[in-house]
PDB file of C-alpha atoms and ligand atoms in Angstrom:
ATOM      1  CA  MET A   1       3.278  15.347  12.926  1.00  0.00           C
ATOM      2  CA  SER A   2       6.848  14.520  12.092  1.00  0.00           C
ATOM      3  CA  ILE A   3       8.816  16.653   9.676  1.00  0.00           C
ATOM      4  CA  GLU A   4      10.793  13.576   8.639  1.00  0.00           C
ATOM      5  CA  ARG A   5       7.610  11.922   7.325  1.00  0.00           C
ATOM      6  CA  CYS A   6       7.063  14.906   5.004  1.00  0.00           C
ATOM      7  CA  ILE A   7      10.519  14.901   3.417  1.00  0.00           C
ATOM      8  CA  TYR A   8      10.533  13.061   0.097  1.00  0.00           C
ATOM      9  CA  ARG A   9      13.505  10.995  -1.002  1.00  0.00           C
ATOM     10  CA  SER A  10      13.561  10.318  -4.733  1.00  0.00           C
ATOM     11  CA  TYR A  11      14.389   6.889  -6.121  1.00  0.00           C
ATOM     12  CA  ASN A  12      16.856   8.846  -8.259  1.00  0.00           C
ATOM     13  CA  PRO A  13      19.392  10.468  -5.904  1.00  0.00           C
ATOM     14  CA  ASN A  14      20.896  12.470  -8.796  1.00  0.00           C
ATOM     15  CA  ARG A  15      17.582  14.042  -9.750  1.00  0.00           C
ATOM     16  CA  LYS A  16      17.868  17.479 -11.352  1.00  0.00           C
ATOM     17  CA  PRO A  17      14.906  19.741 -12.095  1.00  0.00           C
ATOM     18  CA  SER A  18      13.748  19.203 -15.691  1.00  0.00           C
ATOM     19  CA  HIS A  19      12.069  22.656 -15.634  1.00  0.00           C
ATOM     20  CA  PRO A  20      10.930  25.164 -12.978  1.00  0.00           C
ATOM     21  CA  TRP A  21       7.916  23.977 -10.958  1.00  0.00           C
ATOM     22  CA  PRO A  22       4.923  25.941  -9.740  1.00  0.00           C
ATOM     23  CA  SER A  23       3.503  25.170  -6.309  1.00  0.00           C
ATOM     24  CA  TRP A  24      -0.121  26.246  -6.083  1.00  0.00           C
ATOM     25  CA  HIS A  25      -0.826  25.449  -2.430  1.00  0.00           C
ATOM     26  CA  ASN A  26       1.507  26.412   0.440  1.00  0.00           C
ATOM     27  CA  HIS A  27       1.365  27.727   3.984  1.00  0.00           C
ATOM     28  CA  THR A  28       3.166  30.252   6.136  1.00  0.00           C
ATOM     29  CA  GLY A  29       3.958  29.885   9.839  1.00  0.00           C
ATOM     30  CA  SER A  30       5.539  33.251  10.589  1.00  0.00           C
ATOM     31  CA  TYR A  31       3.837  35.926  12.711  1.00  0.00           C
ATOM     32  CA  PRO A  32       0.868  36.500  12.864  1.00  0.00           C
ATOM     33  CA  ARG A  33       0.424  32.828  11.933  1.00  0.00           C
ATOM     34  CA  PHE A  34      -2.374  32.616   9.436  1.00  0.00           C
ATOM     35  CA  SER A  35      -1.783  28.844   9.464  1.00  0.00           C
ATOM     36  CA  PHE A  36      -0.926  27.226  12.790  1.00  0.00           C
ATOM     37  CA  CYS A  37       0.475  23.951  11.435  1.00  0.00           C
ATOM     38  CA  PRO A  38       3.711  25.163   9.759  1.00  0.00           C
ATOM     39  CA  THR A  39       6.897  26.097  11.582  1.00  0.00           C
ATOM     40  CA  ALA A  40       7.650  29.795  12.160  1.00  0.00           C
ATOM     41  CA  GLY A  41      10.614  29.694   9.767  1.00  0.00           C
ATOM     42  CA  LEU A  42       8.276  29.268   6.817  1.00  0.00           C
ATOM     43  CA  SER A  43       7.885  32.973   6.058  1.00  0.00           C
ATOM     44  CA  ILE A  44       7.479  34.929   2.800  1.00  0.00           C
ATOM     45  CA  ALA A  45      11.159  35.863   3.127  1.00  0.00           C
ATOM     46  CA  ARG A  46      12.018  32.155   3.143  1.00  0.00           C
ATOM     47  CA  TYR A  47       9.953  31.576  -0.025  1.00  0.00           C
ATOM     48  CA  GLU A  48      11.631  34.600  -1.663  1.00  0.00           C
ATOM     49  CA  ARG A  49      15.054  33.224  -0.785  1.00  0.00           C
ATOM     50  CA  GLU A  50      14.117  29.896  -2.344  1.00  0.00           C
ATOM     51  CA  LEU A  51      13.043  31.568  -5.601  1.00  0.00           C
ATOM     52  CA  ARG A  52      16.212  33.652  -5.660  1.00  0.00           C
ATOM     53  CA  GLU A  53      18.601  30.811  -4.901  1.00  0.00           C
ATOM     54  CA  ASN A  54      16.968  28.097  -7.038  1.00  0.00           C
ATOM     55  CA  PRO A  55      15.519  29.707 -10.169  1.00  0.00           C
ATOM     56  CA  ASP A  56      15.959  26.430 -12.058  1.00  0.00           C
ATOM     57  CA  VAL A  57      13.627  24.694  -9.559  1.00  0.00           C
ATOM     58  CA  TRP A  58      10.847  27.221  -8.988  1.00  0.00           C
ATOM     59  CA  GLU A  59       8.412  28.948 -11.297  1.00  0.00           C
ATOM     60  CA  CYS A  60       6.080  30.384  -8.635  1.00  0.00           C
ATOM     61  CA  PHE A  61       4.422  29.895  -5.265  1.00  0.00           C
ATOM     62  CA  ALA A  62       0.843  30.489  -4.185  1.00  0.00           C
ATOM     63  CA  ILE A  63       0.270  31.098  -0.469  1.00  0.00           C
ATOM     64  CA  THR A  64      -2.996  29.456   0.614  1.00  0.00           C
ATOM     65  CA  ASP A  65      -3.328  29.615   4.387  1.00  0.00           C
ATOM     66  CA  HIS A  66      -6.218  27.837   6.082  1.00  0.00           C
ATOM     67  CA  ALA A  67      -9.616  29.579   6.174  1.00  0.00           C
ATOM     68  CA  PHE A  68     -10.294  28.116   9.620  1.00  0.00           C
ATOM     69  CA  SER A  69      -7.094  29.471  11.127  1.00  0.00           C
ATOM     70  CA  ILE A  70      -7.719  32.890   9.554  1.00  0.00           C
ATOM     71  CA  ALA A  71     -11.272  32.938  10.974  1.00  0.00           C
ATOM     72  CA  ILE A  72     -10.495  31.333  14.357  1.00  0.00           C
ATOM     73  CA  PRO A  73      -7.346  32.897  15.857  1.00  0.00           C
ATOM     74  CA  ASP A  74      -7.085  30.481  18.804  1.00  0.00           C
ATOM     75  CA  PRO A  75      -5.050  27.436  17.676  1.00  0.00           C
ATOM     76  CA  SER A  76      -6.635  25.185  20.307  1.00  0.00           C
ATOM     77  CA  LYS A  77     -10.092  25.832  18.839  1.00  0.00           C
ATOM     78  CA  CYS A  78      -9.545  25.968  15.124  1.00  0.00           C
ATOM     79  CA  TRP A  79      -8.621  22.428  14.187  1.00  0.00           C
ATOM     80  CA  PRO A  80     -11.267  20.629  12.168  1.00  0.00           C
ATOM     81  CA  HIS A  81     -12.279  18.185  14.878  1.00  0.00           C
ATOM     82  CA  ASN A  82     -13.118  21.208  17.089  1.00  0.00           C
ATOM     83  CA  TRP A  83     -14.845  23.701  14.847  1.00  0.00           C
ATOM     84  CA  TYR A  84     -16.471  21.116  12.570  1.00  0.00           C
ATOM     85  CA  GLU A  85     -18.725  20.016  15.390  1.00  0.00           C
ATOM     86  CA  ASP A  86     -19.092  23.175  17.464  1.00  0.00           C
ATOM     87  CA  GLU A  87     -20.503  26.123  15.549  1.00  0.00           C
ATOM     88  CA  SER A  88     -20.281  28.340  18.621  1.00  0.00           C
ATOM     89  CA  ILE A  89     -16.488  28.499  18.026  1.00  0.00           C
ATOM     90  CA  PRO A  90     -16.528  30.385  14.686  1.00  0.00           C
ATOM     91  CA  ASP A  91     -19.567  32.376  15.881  1.00  0.00           C
ATOM     92  CA  PHE A  92     -17.702  33.510  19.016  1.00  0.00           C
ATOM     93  CA  PHE A  93     -14.712  34.914  17.112  1.00  0.00           C
ATOM     94  CA  ARG A  94     -17.008  36.587  14.566  1.00  0.00           C
ATOM     95  CA  GLU A  95     -18.946  38.291  17.346  1.00  0.00           C
ATOM     96  CA  THR A  96     -15.812  39.615  19.043  1.00  0.00           C
ATOM     97  CA  GLY A  97     -14.594  41.133  15.756  1.00  0.00           C
ATOM     98  CA  ALA A  98     -11.470  38.958  15.806  1.00  0.00           C
ATOM     99  CA  THR A  99     -12.414  37.241  12.536  1.00  0.00           C
ATOM    100  CA  ALA A 100     -12.941  40.549  10.688  1.00  0.00           C
ATOM    101  CA  SER A 101      -9.597  41.817  11.907  1.00  0.00           C
ATOM    102  CA  ARG A 102      -7.795  38.617  10.826  1.00  0.00           C
ATOM    103  CA  ILE A 103      -9.465  38.769   7.388  1.00  0.00           C
ATOM    104  CA  LYS A 104      -8.200  42.321   6.948  1.00  0.00           C
ATOM    105  CA  SER A 105      -4.690  41.344   8.097  1.00  0.00           C
ATOM    106  CA  TYR A 106      -4.620  38.396   5.711  1.00  0.00           C
ATOM    107  CA  ARG A 107      -5.705  40.606   2.793  1.00  0.00           C
ATOM    108  CA  ASP A 108      -2.975  43.129   3.652  1.00  0.00           C
ATOM    109  CA  PHE A 109      -0.458  40.293   4.007  1.00  0.00           C
ATOM    110  CA  CYS A 110      -1.385  38.898   0.579  1.00  0.00           C
ATOM    111  CA  LYS A 111      -1.195  42.346  -1.003  1.00  0.00           C
ATOM    112  CA  SER A 112       2.351  42.691   0.349  1.00  0.00           C
ATOM    113  CA  PHE A 113       3.757  39.784  -1.672  1.00  0.00           C
ATOM    114  CA  SER A 114       1.405  38.751  -4.512  1.00  0.00           C
ATOM    115  CA  ASP A 115       2.561  39.955  -7.910  1.00  0.00           C
ATOM    116  CA  GLY A 116       0.713  37.575 -10.281  1.00  0.00           C
ATOM    117  CA  ASN A 117       4.059  36.290 -11.478  1.00  0.00           C
ATOM    118  CA  ASN A 118       6.247  34.725  -8.802  1.00  0.00           C
ATOM    119  CA  PHE A 119       3.744  34.924  -5.967  1.00  0.00           C
ATOM    120  CA  PHE A 120       0.009  34.327  -5.905  1.00  0.00           C
ATOM    121  CA  SER A 121      -2.498  34.562  -3.064  1.00  0.00           C
ATOM    122  CA  GLY A 122      -5.203  32.155  -2.026  1.00  0.00           C
ATOM    123  CA  ILE A 123      -7.006  30.322   0.761  1.00  0.00           C
ATOM    124  CA  GLU A 124      -7.462  26.636   1.563  1.00  0.00           C
ATOM    125  CA  ILE A 125     -11.059  25.898   2.550  1.00  0.00           C
ATOM    126  CA  GLU A 126     -13.381  23.127   3.663  1.00  0.00           C
ATOM    127  CA  VAL A 127     -16.809  22.759   5.280  1.00  0.00           C
ATOM    128  CA  ASN A 128     -17.864  21.671   8.759  1.00  0.00           C
ATOM    129  CA  LEU A 129     -20.346  18.893   9.497  1.00  0.00           C
ATOM    130  CA  ASN A 130     -23.267  21.170   8.628  1.00  0.00           C
ATOM    131  CA  GLY A 131     -21.749  22.220   5.321  1.00  0.00           C
ATOM    132  CA  ARG A 132     -20.649  25.645   6.576  1.00  0.00           C
ATOM    133  CA  MET A 133     -17.335  27.268   5.596  1.00  0.00           C
ATOM    134  CA  ALA A 134     -15.130  29.145   8.097  1.00  0.00           C
ATOM    135  CA  LEU A 135     -15.172  32.186   5.781  1.00  0.00           C
ATOM    136  CA  THR A 136     -18.009  33.332   3.551  1.00  0.00           C
ATOM    137  CA  ALA A 137     -17.711  33.263  -0.248  1.00  0.00           C
ATOM    138  CA  GLU A 138     -17.541  37.083  -0.192  1.00  0.00           C
ATOM    139  CA  GLU A 139     -14.654  36.995   2.283  1.00  0.00           C
ATOM    140  CA  MET A 140     -12.782  34.743  -0.152  1.00  0.00           C
ATOM    141  CA  ASP A 141     -13.287  37.043  -3.104  1.00  0.00           C
ATOM    142  CA  GLY A 142     -10.327  38.735  -4.729  1.00  0.00           C
ATOM    143  CA  TYR A 143      -7.675  36.039  -4.266  1.00  0.00           C
ATOM    144  CA  ASP A 144      -5.899  34.347  -7.146  1.00  0.00           C
ATOM    145  CA  LEU A 145      -7.112  30.882  -6.248  1.00  0.00           C
ATOM    146  CA  ILE A 146      -9.053  28.836  -3.723  1.00  0.00           C
ATOM    147  CA  VAL A 147      -8.118  25.269  -2.782  1.00  0.00           C
ATOM    148  CA  GLY A 148     -10.928  23.028  -1.479  1.00  0.00           C
ATOM    149  CA  SER A 149      -9.683  20.188   0.734  1.00  0.00           C
ATOM    150  CA  ILE A 150     -10.813  17.395   3.052  1.00  0.00           C
ATOM    151  CA  HIS A 151      -9.134  17.523   6.486  1.00  0.00           C
ATOM    152  CA  HIS A 152     -11.545  15.613   8.669  1.00  0.00           C
ATOM    153  CA  ASN A 153     -13.343  12.467   7.639  1.00  0.00           C
ATOM    154  CA  PRO A 154     -15.343  11.154  10.602  1.00  0.00           C
ATOM    155  CA  GLY A 155     -17.464   8.010  10.410  1.00  0.00           C
ATOM    156  CA  ALA A 156     -17.207   4.243  10.439  1.00  0.00           C
ATOM    157  CA  PRO A 157     -13.700   3.183   9.303  1.00  0.00           C
ATOM    158  CA  GLU A 158     -15.079   0.227   7.315  1.00  0.00           C
ATOM    159  CA  ASP A 159     -17.152   2.634   5.184  1.00  0.00           C
ATOM    160  CA  TRP A 160     -14.015   4.392   3.926  1.00  0.00           C
ATOM    161  CA  VAL A 161     -14.993   4.299   0.255  1.00  0.00           C
ATOM    162  CA  GLU A 162     -18.487   5.695   0.910  1.00  0.00           C
ATOM    163  CA  ARG A 163     -17.027   8.320   3.244  1.00  0.00           C
ATOM    164  CA  HIS A 164     -14.517   9.330   0.577  1.00  0.00           C
ATOM    165  CA  PHE A 165     -17.242   9.985  -1.993  1.00  0.00           C
ATOM    166  CA  PHE A 166     -19.446  11.797   0.523  1.00  0.00           C
ATOM    167  CA  GLN A 167     -16.590  14.114   1.540  1.00  0.00           C
ATOM    168  CA  PHE A 168     -15.307  14.478  -1.995  1.00  0.00           C
ATOM    169  CA  LYS A 169     -18.673  15.571  -3.373  1.00  0.00           C
ATOM    170  CA  ARG A 170     -18.892  18.137  -0.591  1.00  0.00           C
ATOM    171  CA  ALA A 171     -15.419  19.445  -1.486  1.00  0.00           C
ATOM    172  CA  LEU A 172     -16.452  19.713  -5.127  1.00  0.00           C
ATOM    173  CA  SER A 173     -19.454  21.804  -4.119  1.00  0.00           C
ATOM    174  CA  LEU A 174     -17.165  24.473  -2.603  1.00  0.00           C
ATOM    175  CA  PRO A 175     -16.318  27.655  -4.529  1.00  0.00           C
ATOM    176  CA  CYS A 176     -12.821  26.376  -5.288  1.00  0.00           C
ATOM    177  CA  ASP A 177     -10.481  26.169  -8.262  1.00  0.00           C
ATOM    178  CA  ILE A 178      -8.412  23.198  -7.123  1.00  0.00           C
ATOM    179  CA  ILE A 179      -9.234  20.071  -5.110  1.00  0.00           C
ATOM    180  CA  GLY A 180      -6.385  19.778  -2.604  1.00  0.00           C
ATOM    181  CA  HIS A 181      -4.740  16.442  -1.658  1.00  0.00           C
ATOM    182  CA  PRO A 182      -7.687  14.517  -3.179  1.00  0.00           C
ATOM    183  CA  ILE A 183      -6.625  11.072  -1.957  1.00  0.00           C
ATOM    184  CA  ARG A 184      -4.664  11.790   1.241  1.00  0.00           C
ATOM    185  CA  HIS A 185      -7.568  10.847   3.518  1.00  0.00           C
ATOM    186  CA  MET A 186      -7.378   7.296   2.081  1.00  0.00           C
ATOM    187  CA  ASN A 187      -3.652   6.770   2.640  1.00  0.00           C
ATOM    188  CA  ALA A 188      -4.279   4.182   5.384  1.00  0.00           C
ATOM    189  CA  HIS A 189      -5.801   1.959   2.703  1.00  0.00           C
ATOM    190  CA  SER A 190      -2.899   2.224   0.296  1.00  0.00           C
ATOM    191  CA  SER A 191       0.662   0.927   0.052  1.00  0.00           C
ATOM    192  CA  LYS A 192       3.225   0.462  -2.689  1.00  0.00           C
ATOM    193  CA  GLU A 193       2.198  -3.188  -2.990  1.00  0.00           C
ATOM    194  CA  ASN A 194      -1.526  -2.404  -2.812  1.00  0.00           C
ATOM    195  CA  PRO A 195      -2.207   1.088  -4.171  1.00  0.00           C
ATOM    196  CA  LEU A 196      -5.710   2.488  -4.254  1.00  0.00           C
ATOM    197  CA  PRO A 197      -7.889   0.634  -6.784  1.00  0.00           C
ATOM    198  CA  ARG A 198      -7.836   2.140 -10.256  1.00  0.00           C
ATOM    199  CA  GLU A 199     -11.643   2.240 -10.386  1.00  0.00           C
ATOM    200  CA  LEU A 200     -11.756   4.333  -7.209  1.00  0.00           C
ATOM    201  CA  ILE A 201      -9.414   6.888  -8.776  1.00  0.00           C
ATOM    202  CA  ASP A 202     -11.327   6.762 -12.063  1.00  0.00           C
ATOM    203  CA  GLU A 203     -14.670   7.399 -10.373  1.00  0.00           C
ATOM    204  CA  THR A 204     -13.147  10.242  -8.349  1.00  0.00           C
ATOM    205  CA  LEU A 205     -11.725  11.838 -11.495  1.00  0.00           C
ATOM    206  CA  ASP A 206     -15.048  11.516 -13.338  1.00  0.00           C
ATOM    207  CA  LEU A 207     -16.559  13.708 -10.596  1.00  0.00           C
ATOM    208  CA  VAL A 208     -13.717  16.224 -10.938  1.00  0.00           C
ATOM    209  CA  LYS A 209     -14.208  16.372 -14.688  1.00  0.00           C
ATOM    210  CA  GLU A 210     -17.911  17.043 -14.243  1.00  0.00           C
ATOM    211  CA  ALA A 211     -17.221  19.835 -11.723  1.00  0.00           C
ATOM    212  CA  VAL A 212     -14.588  21.463 -14.004  1.00  0.00           C
ATOM    213  CA  VAL A 213     -11.965  22.075 -11.326  1.00  0.00           C
ATOM    214  CA  ALA A 214      -8.258  21.283 -11.213  1.00  0.00           C
ATOM    215  CA  ILE A 215      -6.862  18.324  -9.290  1.00  0.00           C
ATOM    216  CA  GLU A 216      -3.775  18.463  -7.147  1.00  0.00           C
ATOM    217  CA  ILE A 217      -0.614  16.375  -7.154  1.00  0.00           C
ATOM    218  CA  ASN A 218       0.336  17.081  -3.536  1.00  0.00           C
ATOM    219  CA  ALA A 219       3.879  16.487  -2.241  1.00  0.00           C
ATOM    220  CA  HIS A 220       3.341  17.073   1.506  1.00  0.00           C
ATOM    221  CA  TYR A 221       2.544  13.420   2.282  1.00  0.00           C
ATOM    222  CA  GLN A 222       3.570  11.112  -0.484  1.00  0.00           C
ATOM    223  CA  GLN A 223       1.446   8.398  -2.099  1.00  0.00           C
ATOM    224  CA  LEU A 224       3.631   7.880  -5.136  1.00  0.00           C
ATOM    225  CA  HIS A 225       1.781   5.032  -6.836  1.00  0.00           C
ATOM    226  CA  ASP A 226      -1.647   6.547  -6.207  1.00  0.00           C
ATOM    227  CA  ASN A 227      -0.481   9.901  -7.541  1.00  0.00           C
ATOM    228  CA  VAL A 228       0.853   8.270 -10.713  1.00  0.00           C
ATOM    229  CA  LEU A 229      -2.603   6.749 -11.341  1.00  0.00           C
ATOM    230  CA  LEU A 230      -4.219  10.076 -10.491  1.00  0.00           C
ATOM    231  CA  LEU A 231      -2.011  11.971 -12.952  1.00  0.00           C
ATOM    232  CA  GLN A 232      -2.580   9.434 -15.728  1.00  0.00           C
ATOM    233  CA  GLY A 233      -6.350   9.493 -15.190  1.00  0.00           C
ATOM    234  CA  ALA A 234      -6.442  13.299 -15.089  1.00  0.00           C
ATOM    235  CA  TYR A 235      -4.408  13.464 -18.316  1.00  0.00           C
ATOM    236  CA  GLU A 236      -6.773  11.018 -20.053  1.00  0.00           C
ATOM    237  CA  ARG A 237      -9.747  13.190 -19.026  1.00  0.00           C
ATOM    238  CA  ASP A 238      -8.075  16.493 -19.921  1.00  0.00           C
ATOM    239  CA  ILE A 239      -8.407  17.686 -16.312  1.00  0.00           C
ATOM    240  CA  GLU A 240      -6.185  20.558 -15.159  1.00  0.00           C
ATOM    241  CA  ILE A 241      -3.309  19.557 -12.888  1.00  0.00           C
ATOM    242  CA  ALA A 242      -2.071  21.727 -10.019  1.00  0.00           C
ATOM    243  CA  PHE A 243       1.335  20.685  -8.709  1.00  0.00           C
ATOM    244  CA  SER A 244       1.373  21.657  -5.047  1.00  0.00           C
ATOM    245  CA  MET A 245       4.045  21.277  -2.425  1.00  0.00           C
ATOM    246  CA  ASP A 246       1.585  22.150   0.386  1.00  0.00           C
ATOM    247  CA  LEU A 247       4.656  23.387   2.278  1.00  0.00           C
ATOM    248  CA  HIS A 248       4.521  23.335   6.069  1.00  0.00           C
ATOM    249  CA  TYR A 249       8.263  23.260   6.817  1.00  0.00           C
ATOM    250  CA  PRO A 250      11.301  24.795   5.093  1.00  0.00           C
ATOM    251  CA  GLU A 251      12.796  21.285   5.127  1.00  0.00           C
ATOM    252  CA  GLU A 252      10.230  20.313   2.459  1.00  0.00           C
ATOM    253  CA  PHE A 253      11.558  22.615  -0.285  1.00  0.00           C
ATOM    254  CA  GLY A 254      13.395  19.629  -1.791  1.00  0.00           C
ATOM    255  CA  ASN A 255      10.101  17.819  -2.391  1.00  0.00           C
ATOM    256  CA  TRP A 256       9.940  19.074  -6.000  1.00  0.00           C
ATOM    257  CA  ARG A 257      11.645  15.735  -6.665  1.00  0.00           C
ATOM    258  CA  TYR A 258       8.290  14.128  -5.915  1.00  0.00           C
ATOM    259  CA  PHE A 259       6.742  15.945  -8.897  1.00  0.00           C
ATOM    260  CA  GLU A 260       9.610  14.791 -11.116  1.00  0.00           C
ATOM    261  CA  ASP A 261       9.132  11.171 -10.005  1.00  0.00           C
ATOM    262  CA  VAL A 262       5.329  11.181 -10.381  1.00  0.00           C
ATOM    263  CA  VAL A 263       5.569  12.615 -13.911  1.00  0.00           C
ATOM    264  CA  GLU A 264       8.384  10.245 -14.897  1.00  0.00           C
ATOM    265  CA  LEU A 265       6.519   7.167 -13.633  1.00  0.00           C
ATOM    266  CA  SER A 266       3.329   8.295 -15.378  1.00  0.00           C
ATOM    267  CA  GLU A 267       5.203   8.248 -18.720  1.00  0.00           C
ATOM    268  CA  ILE A 268       3.430  11.465 -19.732  1.00  0.00           C
ATOM    269  CA  ARG A 269       5.452  14.459 -20.886  1.00  0.00           C
ATOM    270  CA  TYR A 270       5.092  17.480 -18.610  1.00  0.00           C
ATOM    271  CA  SER A 271       4.548  19.666 -21.677  1.00  0.00           C
ATOM    272  CA  ASP A 272       1.532  17.512 -22.633  1.00  0.00           C
ATOM    273  CA  LEU A 273      -0.257  18.054 -19.304  1.00  0.00           C
ATOM    274  CA  LYS A 274      -3.051  20.591 -18.978  1.00  0.00           C
ATOM    275  CA  LEU A 275      -1.537  22.755 -16.254  1.00  0.00           C
ATOM    276  CA  PHE A 276      -3.549  24.835 -13.823  1.00  0.00           C
ATOM    277  CA  LYS A 277      -3.238  28.634 -14.084  1.00  0.00           C
ATOM    278  CA  PRO A 278      -5.118  31.090 -11.850  1.00  0.00           C
ATOM    279  CA  LYS A 279      -8.197  32.580 -13.467  1.00  0.00           C
ATOM    280  CA  ARG A 280      -9.347  34.846 -10.658  1.00  0.00           C
ATOM    281  CA  ARG A 281      -8.548  38.498 -10.211  1.00  0.00           C
ATOM    282  CA  ALA A 282      -5.261  39.091  -8.408  1.00  0.00           C
ATOM    283  CA  SER A 283      -6.197  41.993  -6.168  1.00  0.00           C
ATOM    284  CA  PRO A 284      -6.930  40.724  -2.654  1.00  0.00           C
ATOM    285  CA  GLY A 285      -7.361  44.248  -1.342  1.00  0.00           C
ATOM    286  CA  GLU A 286     -10.399  45.000  -3.438  1.00  0.00           C
ATOM    287  CA  ILE A 287     -13.684  43.127  -3.285  1.00  0.00           C
ATOM    288  CA  SER A 288     -15.894  43.378  -6.346  1.00  0.00           C
TER     289      SER A 288
HETATM  290 ZN1  LIG B   1      -4.824  20.650   3.397  1.00  0.00          ZN
HETATM  291 ZN1  LIG B   2      -2.556  22.828   2.929  1.00  0.00          ZN
END
């Protein structure tokens, strides 16, 4: 994965923040590496520095490391294409006690920074081929928010629309508050000249509306024209919007410009959007 591909360059080089932005889905890469994909420099201290130095840009960050890399501490075994198909992998780390110890460390980690104001805690989740999550619903209790995402979409490439709806309905069935990067897995079928069909986005949003969850505008990989349609459709349906940087690298902190561009191109005022706010209890140390 190239960092360069994740850095957004606005069509307006003089872009200034029109208001502070939240980012409801982000990762950390510092020790003990609760997500394996980000670089080590993406630590809580780095997020704190960003808030301190750019108060006109940032409202808050939620840290939502991957459930599979919390549960499976070996990076070579935790990626979706491994653990999705081999249930002995999560079972092995559960049996050794490694998963329980990581869950405790992640709770302690989240307690150390979450304040319900500038910093929120969460987890990004998905299911394997059998519909199983890497962590149980009880193990995900007590965080501010849960993001449900699609990271692996196996099957016949020509059935990409059917596969999207199959995976999307599974994501909607998860105990999550936000659907993460809802259209990223279709980026191979989209370009500026030929964005995703409006009806595909409409049908996707109808499902989101029915499930009463928030939808994400995700800045990690950019699909500008698709995200404009997504935002417009979500606004028309009164669906909650979660603006999420999905940060993996410190170099991506400038990607707030993507949010500015998506909102500007949508011709909807930010203040008219129904914005996501966490509704869960912000005490990751205590399980009800
Ligand atoms: Zn993700
Ligand atoms: Zn993510």
